[in-house]
Amino acid sequence: MRQRPRRPWHPLWDGQAPCPHAEDNAAGEASSGNPVAASGDLLQGHIVSPAPTTERLQSIQRMVADQLGDALPPDFSANVLQSIPVQAGGLYPISDVWYIDPGLDTPDRLRIHIAQFAREIAAEADLDGCIDDRPDGIGFACRGQAPSPAGRAVLALLACLAGQSLAELGLDNGQLALDLPALLHGQGQSHDATCLSDTAVVKLFRLLRLARRLLDLEASTTASGT
């Protein structure tokens, strides 16, 4: 039986060139220091919780895939070094939702990026002027009132993420519950909210990732008493 040549595999990437890191380029870090150490740091930075496996099990999976002519099972280590294939433009372009470069991994830097992503998401409803930078919290706060139902949903979502009271912005918790499904995936009981673009959703994922890391860093600082 003819065997297919082995190649890197990803469900969202089929033979195209991998995306480079646009945000705080990790590849540049690898070339300026120890490439092996940098690759190891990049790999560890993508592990949320380890998935136990063995080299023998992976070898069997590859052999079965070869014999059946199926796509090879994903090689996590190789795919990480190629980056998660997603890209979104902006002041801080995104090509990897999860990885946080060491140069970004400080509370002040994280807040700057979080606030910018919030501003760019709000810009879809022409509300970027309603986002203020903050030196505390997750880095931003919302102000003003949305002039349109679509803008109301976006502003309410961002205000909730910033930990604000919706009443302060003239928004309603019950309406947010109706608007949120339409805002995030395009369906729901609300006929007013407009679905976020794919670019805005990628930025929302990145915002959440950075916010979680920011809160982890501050919790560690508080626990250590420094």
Coordinates of N, CA and C in Angstrom, one line a residue:
M1 N 0.9 -1.2 0.0 CA 0.0 0.0 0.0 C 0.9 1.2 0.0
R2 N 0.6 2.2 -0.9 CA 1.4 3.4 -1.0 C 1.2 4.3 0.3
Q3 N 2.3 4.7 0.9 CA 2.3 5.5 2.1 C 2.4 7.0 1.7
R4 N 1.6 7.7 2.4 CA 1.6 9.2 2.1 C 2.8 9.8 2.9
P5 N 3.5 10.8 2.3 CA 4.6 11.4 3.0 C 4.1 12.1 4.2
R6 N 4.9 12.1 5.2 CA 4.5 12.8 6.5 C 4.8 14.3 6.4
R7 N 3.9 15.0 7.0 CA 4.0 16.5 7.0 C 3.3 17.0 8.2
P8 N 3.6 18.2 8.6 CA 2.9 18.8 9.8 C 1.5 18.9 9.5
W9 N 0.7 18.8 10.6 CA -0.8 18.8 10.4 C -1.4 19.7 11.4
H10 N -2.5 20.4 11.0 CA -3.3 21.2 11.9 C -4.7 21.3 11.3
P11 N -5.8 21.2 12.0 CA -7.1 21.2 11.4 C -7.4 22.5 10.7
L12 N -6.7 23.6 11.0 CA -7.0 24.8 10.4 C -5.9 25.2 9.4
W13 N -4.9 24.3 9.3 CA -3.8 24.6 8.4 C -3.5 23.4 7.5
D14 N -3.5 23.6 6.2 CA -3.3 22.4 5.4 C -2.3 22.7 4.3
G15 N -1.1 22.7 4.7 CA 0.0 22.9 3.7 C 0.4 24.3 3.5
Q16 N -0.2 25.3 4.1 CA 0.2 26.7 3.9 C 1.3 27.0 4.8
A17 N 2.0 28.1 4.4 CA 3.1 28.5 5.3 C 2.6 29.0 6.6
P18 N 3.3 28.6 7.7 CA 2.8 29.0 9.0 C 2.9 30.5 9.2
C19 N 2.0 31.0 10.1 CA 2.0 32.5 10.4 C 3.1 32.8 11.3
P20 N 3.8 33.9 11.0 CA 4.9 34.3 12.0 C 4.2 35.0 13.2
H21 N 4.9 35.1 14.3 CA 4.4 35.9 15.4 C 4.5 37.4 15.1
A22 N 3.4 38.0 15.0 CA 3.4 39.4 14.7 C 3.5 40.2 16.0
E23 N 2.9 39.7 17.1 CA 2.9 40.4 18.3 C 4.1 40.0 19.2
D24 N 5.1 40.9 19.4 CA 6.2 40.6 20.3 C 6.9 39.3 19.8
N25 N 7.4 39.3 18.6 CA 7.8 38.2 17.8 C 8.7 37.2 18.6
A26 N 8.2 36.0 18.8 CA 8.9 35.0 19.6 C 10.0 34.5 18.7
A27 N 9.9 34.5 17.4 CA 10.9 34.0 16.5 C 12.2 34.8 16.6
G28 N 12.0 36.1 16.8 CA 13.1 37.0 16.9 C 13.9 36.7 18.2
E29 N 13.1 36.4 19.2 CA 13.7 36.0 20.5 C 14.6 34.8 20.4
A30 N 14.1 33.8 19.6 CA 14.8 32.5 19.4 C 16.1 32.8 18.7
S31 N 16.1 33.7 17.7 CA 17.3 33.9 16.9 C 18.3 34.7 17.6
S32 N 17.9 35.5 18.6 CA 18.9 36.3 19.3 C 19.5 35.6 20.5
G33 N 18.9 34.5 21.0 CA 19.4 33.8 22.1 C 19.6 32.4 21.8
N34 N 19.4 31.5 22.8 CA 19.6 30.1 22.5 C 18.3 29.6 21.9
P35 N 18.4 29.1 20.6 CA 17.2 28.6 19.9 C 16.5 27.5 20.6
V36 N 17.3 26.6 21.2 CA 16.7 25.4 21.9 C 15.9 25.9 23.1
A37 N 16.5 26.7 23.9 CA 15.8 27.2 25.1 C 14.6 28.0 24.8
A38 N 14.7 28.9 23.7 CA 13.5 29.7 23.3 C 12.4 28.8 22.8
S39 N 12.7 27.7 22.1 CA 11.7 26.8 21.6 C 11.0 26.1 22.8
G40 N 11.8 25.8 23.8 CA 11.3 25.1 25.0 C 10.3 26.0 25.7
D41 N 10.7 27.3 25.8 CA 9.9 28.3 26.5 C 8.5 28.5 25.8
L42 N 8.6 28.5 24.4 CA 7.4 28.7 23.6 C 6.5 27.5 23.8
L43 N 7.1 26.3 23.8 CA 6.3 25.1 24.0 C 5.6 25.1 25.4
Q44 N 6.3 25.4 26.4 CA 5.7 25.4 27.8 C 4.6 26.5 27.9
G45 N 4.8 27.6 27.2 CA 3.8 28.7 27.3 C 2.5 28.4 26.7
H46 N 2.4 27.3 25.9 CA 1.1 26.9 25.3 C 0.4 25.8 26.0
I47 N 1.1 25.2 27.0 CA 0.5 24.1 27.7 C -0.4 24.6 28.8
V48 N -1.8 24.4 28.7 CA -2.7 24.8 29.7 C -2.7 23.7 30.8
S49 N -2.9 22.4 30.4 CA -2.8 21.3 31.2 C -2.2 20.2 30.4
P50 N -1.2 19.4 30.9 CA -0.6 18.4 30.0 C -1.5 17.3 29.7
A51 N -1.4 16.8 28.4 CA -2.1 15.7 28.0 C -1.2 14.5 28.0
P52 N -1.4 13.5 28.9 CA -0.4 12.4 29.0 C -0.4 11.5 27.7
T53 N 0.8 11.2 27.3 CA 1.0 10.3 26.1 C 2.4 9.7 26.2
T54 N 2.7 8.9 25.3 CA 4.0 8.3 25.3 C 4.5 8.2 23.9
E55 N 5.8 8.1 23.7 CA 6.4 8.1 22.4 C 5.9 6.8 21.6
R56 N 5.7 5.7 22.4 CA 5.3 4.5 21.8 C 3.8 4.7 21.2
L57 N 3.0 5.3 22.0 CA 1.6 5.5 21.6 C 1.6 6.4 20.3
Q58 N 2.4 7.5 20.3 CA 2.4 8.4 19.2 C 2.9 7.6 17.9
S59 N 3.9 6.7 18.1 CA 4.4 6.0 17.0 C 3.4 5.1 16.4
I60 N 2.6 4.4 17.3 CA 1.5 3.5 16.8 C 0.5 4.4 16.0
Q61 N 0.1 5.5 16.6 CA -0.9 6.4 15.9 C -0.4 6.8 14.5
R62 N 0.9 7.1 14.4 CA 1.5 7.5 13.1 C 1.5 6.4 12.2
M63 N 1.8 5.2 12.6 CA 1.8 4.0 11.8 C 0.4 3.7 11.2
V64 N -0.6 3.7 12.1 CA -2.0 3.4 11.7 C -2.4 4.5 10.7
A65 N -2.1 5.7 10.9 CA -2.5 6.8 10.0 C -1.8 6.6 8.6
D66 N -0.6 6.1 8.6 CA 0.2 5.9 7.4 C -0.5 4.7 6.6
Q67 N -0.8 3.7 7.3 CA -1.4 2.5 6.6 C -2.8 2.8 6.1
L68 N -3.6 3.6 6.8 CA -4.9 3.9 6.3 C -5.0 5.1 5.4
G69 N -3.9 5.7 5.2 CA -3.9 6.9 4.3 C -4.5 8.1 4.9
D70 N -4.7 8.1 6.2 CA -5.3 9.3 6.9 C -4.3 10.4 7.2
A71 N -4.8 11.5 7.5 CA -3.9 12.6 7.9 C -3.2 12.2 9.2
L72 N -1.9 12.6 9.3 CA -1.1 12.2 10.5 C -1.7 12.9 11.7
P73 N -1.7 12.3 12.9 CA -2.1 12.9 14.1 C -1.3 14.2 14.4
P74 N -1.9 15.2 15.0 CA -1.2 16.5 15.2 C 0.0 16.3 16.2
D75 N 1.1 16.9 15.8 CA 2.3 16.9 16.7 C 2.3 18.2 17.4
F76 N 1.9 18.2 18.7 CA 1.7 19.4 19.4 C 3.0 20.2 19.5
S77 N 4.1 19.6 19.7 CA 5.4 20.3 19.8 C 5.7 21.0 18.5
A78 N 5.5 20.3 17.4 CA 5.9 21.0 16.1 C 4.9 22.1 15.8
N79 N 3.6 21.9 16.1 CA 2.6 22.9 15.8 C 2.8 24.1 16.6
V80 N 3.2 24.0 17.8 CA 3.4 25.2 18.7 C 4.5 26.0 18.1
L81 N 5.6 25.4 17.6 CA 6.7 26.2 17.0 C 6.3 26.9 15.7
Q82 N 5.2 26.4 15.1 CA 4.7 27.1 13.9 C 3.7 28.2 14.2
S83 N 3.3 28.3 15.4 CA 2.3 29.2 15.9 C 0.9 28.8 15.6
I84 N -0.1 29.2 16.5 CA -1.5 28.9 16.2 C -1.9 29.7 15.0
P85 N -2.4 29.1 13.9 CA -2.6 29.9 12.7 C -3.9 30.8 12.7
V86 N -3.7 31.9 13.4 CA -4.8 32.9 13.4 C -4.1 34.3 13.3
Q87 N -4.8 35.2 12.6 CA -4.2 36.5 12.4 C -5.2 37.6 12.5
A88 N -4.9 38.7 13.2 CA -5.8 39.8 13.3 C -5.0 41.1 13.3
G89 N -5.3 42.0 12.5 CA -4.5 43.3 12.4 C -5.0 44.2 13.5
G90 N -4.2 45.3 13.7 CA -4.5 46.3 14.7 C -3.2 46.9 15.2
L91 N -3.2 47.8 16.2 CA -2.0 48.4 16.7 C -1.1 47.3 17.2
Y92 N -1.6 46.3 17.9 CA -0.8 45.1 18.3 C -1.3 43.9 17.5
P93 N -0.8 43.6 16.3 CA -1.3 42.5 15.5 C -1.2 41.2 16.3
I94 N -2.2 40.3 16.0 CA -2.2 39.0 16.7 C -2.0 37.9 15.7
S95 N -1.0 37.0 16.0 CA -0.9 35.8 15.2 C -0.9 34.6 16.1
D96 N -1.0 34.8 17.4 CA -1.1 33.7 18.4 C -1.9 34.2 19.5
V97 N -3.1 33.5 19.7 CA -4.0 34.0 20.8 C -3.5 33.7 22.2
W98 N -2.7 32.6 22.3 CA -2.4 32.1 23.6 C -1.1 32.5 24.2
Y99 N 0.0 32.5 23.3 CA 1.3 32.7 23.8 C 1.5 34.1 24.2
I100 N 2.2 34.3 25.4 CA 2.5 35.6 25.9 C 4.1 35.8 25.9
D101 N 4.6 36.6 25.2 CA 6.0 36.8 25.1 C 6.5 37.4 26.5
P102 N 7.7 37.0 26.9 CA 8.2 37.5 28.2 C 8.3 39.0 28.3
G103 N 8.5 39.7 27.2 CA 8.6 41.1 27.2 C 7.2 41.8 27.4
L104 N 6.1 41.0 27.2 CA 4.8 41.5 27.5 C 4.3 41.1 28.9
D105 N 4.9 40.2 29.5 CA 4.4 39.5 30.7 C 4.7 40.4 32.0
T106 N 4.2 41.6 32.0 CA 4.2 42.5 33.2 C 2.9 43.2 33.3
P107 N 2.4 43.5 34.5 CA 1.1 44.1 34.6 C 0.9 45.4 33.8
D108 N 1.9 46.3 33.8 CA 1.7 47.5 33.0 C 1.6 47.2 31.5
R109 N 2.4 46.4 31.0 CA 2.4 46.1 29.5 C 1.1 45.3 29.2
L110 N 0.7 44.4 30.1 CA -0.6 43.7 29.8 C -1.8 44.6 29.8
R111 N -1.8 45.6 30.7 CA -2.9 46.6 30.7 C -3.0 47.4 29.4
I112 N -1.8 47.8 28.9 CA -1.8 48.6 27.7 C -2.4 47.8 26.6
H113 N -2.0 46.6 26.4 CA -2.5 45.7 25.3 C -4.0 45.5 25.5
I114 N -4.4 45.1 26.7 CA -5.8 44.9 27.0 C -6.7 46.1 26.6
A115 N -6.3 47.2 27.1 CA -7.1 48.4 26.8 C -7.2 48.7 25.3
Q116 N -6.1 48.5 24.6 CA -6.1 48.7 23.1 C -7.0 47.7 22.4
F117 N -7.0 46.4 22.8 CA -7.9 45.5 22.2 C -9.4 45.9 22.5
A118 N -9.7 46.3 23.8 CA -11.0 46.8 24.1 C -11.4 47.9 23.2
R119 N -10.5 48.8 23.0 CA -10.8 50.0 22.1 C -11.1 49.6 20.7
E120 N -10.3 48.6 20.2 CA -10.5 48.2 18.8 C -11.8 47.4 18.7
I121 N -12.2 46.6 19.7 CA -13.5 45.9 19.7 C -14.6 47.0 19.7
A122 N -14.5 48.0 20.5 CA -15.5 49.0 20.6 C -15.6 49.8 19.3
A123 N -14.5 49.9 18.6 CA -14.5 50.7 17.3 C -15.5 50.1 16.3
E124 N -15.8 48.8 16.4 CA -16.7 48.2 15.5 C -18.1 48.8 15.6
A125 N -18.4 49.4 16.8 CA -19.7 50.1 16.9 C -19.5 51.6 17.0
D126 N -18.3 52.1 16.6 CA -17.9 53.5 16.6 C -17.9 54.0 18.0
L127 N -17.4 53.2 19.0 CA -17.4 53.6 20.4 C -16.0 53.6 21.0
D128 N -15.0 53.6 20.1 CA -13.6 53.5 20.6 C -13.3 54.7 21.5
G129 N -14.0 55.8 21.4 CA -13.8 57.0 22.2 C -14.4 56.8 23.6
C130 N -15.2 55.7 23.8 CA -15.8 55.4 25.1 C -14.9 54.5 26.0
I131 N -13.7 54.2 25.5 CA -12.8 53.4 26.3 C -11.7 54.2 26.8
D132 N -11.5 54.2 28.2 CA -10.5 54.9 28.8 C -9.4 54.0 29.4
D133 N -8.1 54.4 29.3 CA -7.1 53.6 29.9 C -7.2 53.7 31.4
R134 N -6.8 52.6 32.1 CA -6.8 52.7 33.6 C -5.5 52.0 34.1
P135 N -4.9 52.5 35.2 CA -3.7 51.9 35.7 C -4.0 50.8 36.6
D136 N -5.3 50.5 36.9 CA -5.7 49.4 37.8 C -6.7 48.5 37.1
G137 N -7.3 47.6 37.8 CA -8.2 46.7 37.2 C -7.6 45.9 36.0
I138 N -8.3 45.7 34.9 CA -7.7 45.0 33.8 C -7.2 46.0 32.7
G139 N -7.2 47.3 33.1 CA -6.5 48.2 32.2 C -7.4 49.2 31.5
F140 N -8.7 49.1 31.6 CA -9.6 50.0 30.9 C -11.0 50.1 31.6
A141 N -11.7 51.2 31.3 CA -13.0 51.4 31.8 C -13.9 52.0 30.7
C142 N -15.2 51.8 30.7 CA -16.1 52.3 29.7 C -16.8 53.5 30.3
R143 N -17.1 54.5 29.4 CA -17.8 55.7 29.8 C -18.8 56.1 28.7
G144 N -19.7 57.0 29.0 CA -20.6 57.4 28.0 C -21.8 56.5 27.8
Q145 N -22.6 56.8 26.8 CA -23.7 55.9 26.4 C -23.7 55.6 24.9
A146 N -24.1 54.4 24.7 CA -24.2 53.9 23.3 C -25.4 54.5 22.5
P147 N -25.2 55.1 21.4 CA -26.3 55.7 20.7 C -27.2 54.7 19.9
S148 N -26.7 53.5 19.8 CA -27.4 52.5 19.0 C -27.6 51.2 19.8
P149 N -28.6 50.4 19.4 CA -28.7 49.1 20.1 C -27.5 48.2 19.9
A150 N -26.9 48.2 18.7 CA -25.7 47.4 18.5 C -24.6 47.9 19.4
G151 N -24.4 49.2 19.5 CA -23.3 49.7 20.3 C -23.6 49.4 21.8
R152 N -24.8 49.4 22.2 CA -25.2 49.1 23.6 C -24.7 47.7 24.0
A153 N -24.9 46.8 23.1 CA -24.4 45.4 23.4 C -22.9 45.3 23.5
V154 N -22.2 46.0 22.6 CA -20.7 45.9 22.7 C -20.2 46.6 24.0
L155 N -20.8 47.8 24.3 CA -20.4 48.5 25.4 C -20.7 47.8 26.7
A156 N -21.8 47.1 26.8 CA -22.2 46.3 27.9 C -21.2 45.2 28.1
L157 N -20.9 44.5 27.1 CA -19.9 43.4 27.2 C -18.6 43.8 27.7
L158 N -18.1 44.9 27.2 CA -16.8 45.4 27.6 C -16.8 45.9 29.1
A159 N -17.9 46.6 29.4 CA -18.1 47.1 30.8 C -18.1 45.9 31.8
C160 N -18.8 44.9 31.4 CA -18.8 43.7 32.3 C -17.4 43.1 32.5
L161 N -16.7 43.0 31.4 CA -15.3 42.5 31.5 C -14.4 43.4 32.4
A162 N -14.7 44.7 32.4 CA -13.9 45.7 33.2 C -14.4 45.7 34.7
G163 N -15.5 45.0 35.0 CA -16.0 44.9 36.3 C -16.9 46.1 36.7
Q164 N -17.4 46.8 35.7 CA -18.2 48.0 36.0 C -19.7 47.6 36.2
S165 N -20.4 48.5 36.9 CA -21.9 48.4 37.0 C -22.5 48.9 35.7
L166 N -23.4 48.1 35.1 CA -24.0 48.5 33.9 C -25.0 49.7 34.1
A167 N -25.5 49.8 35.3 CA -26.4 50.9 35.6 C -25.7 52.2 35.5
E168 N -24.4 52.3 35.8 CA -23.7 53.5 35.7 C -23.6 54.0 34.3
L169 N -23.7 53.1 33.3 CA -23.7 53.5 31.9 C -25.1 53.6 31.3
G170 N -26.1 53.5 32.1 CA -27.4 53.5 31.6 C -27.8 52.2 30.8
L171 N -27.1 51.1 31.2 CA -27.4 49.8 30.5 C -28.1 48.9 31.5
D172 N -28.7 47.9 30.9 CA -29.6 46.9 31.6 C -29.0 45.5 31.6
N173 N -28.9 44.9 32.7 CA -28.4 43.5 32.8 C -29.3 42.6 32.0
G174 N -30.6 42.7 32.1 CA -31.5 41.8 31.4 C -31.3 41.9 29.9
Q175 N -31.1 43.2 29.4 CA -31.0 43.3 28.0 C -29.7 42.7 27.5
L176 N -28.6 42.8 28.3 CA -27.3 42.2 27.9 C -27.5 40.7 27.7
A177 N -28.3 40.0 28.6 CA -28.6 38.6 28.5 C -29.2 38.3 27.2
L178 N -30.0 39.2 26.6 CA -30.7 39.0 25.3 C -29.7 39.2 24.2
D179 N -28.9 40.3 24.4 CA -28.0 40.7 23.3 C -26.8 39.8 23.1
L180 N -26.3 39.2 24.2 CA -25.0 38.5 24.2 C -25.0 37.4 23.1
P181 N -26.0 36.5 23.0 CA -25.9 35.4 22.0 C -25.8 36.0 20.6
A182 N -26.6 37.0 20.3 CA -26.5 37.6 18.9 C -25.1 38.3 18.7
L183 N -24.6 38.9 19.8 CA -23.3 39.6 19.6 C -22.2 38.6 19.4
L184 N -22.2 37.4 20.0 CA -21.1 36.5 20.0 C -21.2 35.5 18.8
H185 N -22.4 35.0 18.6 CA -22.5 34.0 17.5 C -23.6 34.3 16.4
G186 N -24.3 35.4 16.6 CA -25.2 35.8 15.5 C -26.6 35.4 15.6
Q187 N -26.9 34.6 16.7 CA -28.3 34.1 16.8 C -28.8 34.4 18.3
G188 N -30.1 34.5 18.5 CA -30.6 34.7 19.8 C -31.9 35.5 19.7
Q189 N -32.4 35.9 20.9 CA -33.7 36.5 20.9 C -33.6 38.0 20.5
S190 N -32.5 38.6 20.6 CA -32.3 40.0 20.3 C -32.2 40.2 18.8
H191 N -33.0 41.2 18.4 CA -32.9 41.6 16.9 C -32.1 42.9 16.8
D192 N -31.6 43.4 17.9 CA -30.8 44.7 17.8 C -29.3 44.5 17.7
A193 N -28.8 43.5 18.5 CA -27.3 43.4 18.5 C -26.8 42.8 17.2
T194 N -25.7 43.3 16.8 CA -25.0 42.8 15.6 C -23.8 41.9 16.0
C195 N -23.7 40.8 15.2 CA -22.6 39.9 15.5 C -21.3 40.5 15.3
L196 N -20.4 40.3 16.3 CA -19.0 40.8 16.1 C -18.3 40.1 14.9
S197 N -17.4 40.9 14.3 CA -16.6 40.3 13.2 C -15.7 39.3 13.7
D198 N -15.2 38.4 12.8 CA -14.2 37.4 13.3 C -12.9 38.1 13.9
T199 N -12.5 39.2 13.3 CA -11.4 39.9 13.8 C -11.6 40.4 15.3
A200 N -12.8 40.9 15.5 CA -13.1 41.4 16.9 C -13.2 40.2 17.9
V201 N -13.7 39.0 17.4 CA -13.7 37.9 18.3 C -12.3 37.4 18.6
V202 N -11.4 37.4 17.7 CA -10.0 37.0 17.9 C -9.4 38.0 19.0
K203 N -9.7 39.3 18.8 CA -9.2 40.3 19.8 C -9.8 40.1 21.2
L204 N -11.1 39.7 21.2 CA -11.8 39.4 22.5 C -11.1 38.2 23.2
F205 N -10.8 37.1 22.4 CA -10.1 36.0 23.0 C -8.7 36.4 23.5
R206 N -8.0 37.2 22.8 CA -6.7 37.7 23.2 C -6.8 38.6 24.5
L207 N -7.8 39.4 24.5 CA -8.1 40.3 25.7 C -8.3 39.4 26.9
L208 N -9.1 38.4 26.8 CA -9.4 37.5 27.9 C -8.2 36.8 28.4
R209 N -7.4 36.3 27.4 CA -6.1 35.6 27.8 C -5.2 36.5 28.5
L210 N -5.0 37.7 28.1 CA -4.1 38.7 28.7 C -4.7 39.1 30.1
A211 N -6.0 39.3 30.2 CA -6.6 39.7 31.5 C -6.4 38.6 32.5
R212 N -6.6 37.3 32.1 CA -6.4 36.2 33.1 C -5.0 36.2 33.5
R213 N -4.0 36.4 32.6 CA -2.6 36.4 33.0 C -2.3 37.5 34.0
L214 N -2.9 38.7 33.7 CA -2.7 39.9 34.5 C -3.2 39.6 35.9
L215 N -4.3 39.1 36.1 CA -4.9 38.8 37.4 C -4.1 37.7 38.1
D216 N -3.6 36.7 37.4 CA -2.7 35.7 38.0 C -1.4 36.4 38.5
L217 N -0.8 37.3 37.8 CA 0.4 37.9 38.2 C 0.1 38.8 39.4
E218 N -1.0 39.5 39.5 CA -1.3 40.3 40.6 C -1.6 39.5 41.9
A219 N -2.3 38.4 41.7 CA -2.6 37.5 42.8 C -1.3 36.9 43.4
S220 N -0.4 36.6 42.5 CA 0.9 36.0 43.0 C 1.7 37.1 43.7
T221 N 1.6 38.3 43.3 CA 2.3 39.4 44.0 C 1.7 39.7 45.3
T222 N 0.4 39.6 45.4 CA -0.3 39.8 46.7 C 0.0 38.7 47.7
A223 N 0.0 37.5 47.2 CA 0.3 36.3 48.0 C 1.7 36.4 48.6
S224 N 2.7 36.9 47.8 CA 4.1 36.9 48.2 C 4.4 38.1 49.1
G225 N 3.4 39.1 49.1 CA 3.6 40.2 49.9 C 4.5 41.3 49.4
T226 N 4.7 41.2 48.1 CA 5.6 42.2 47.4 C 4.9 43.2 46.6

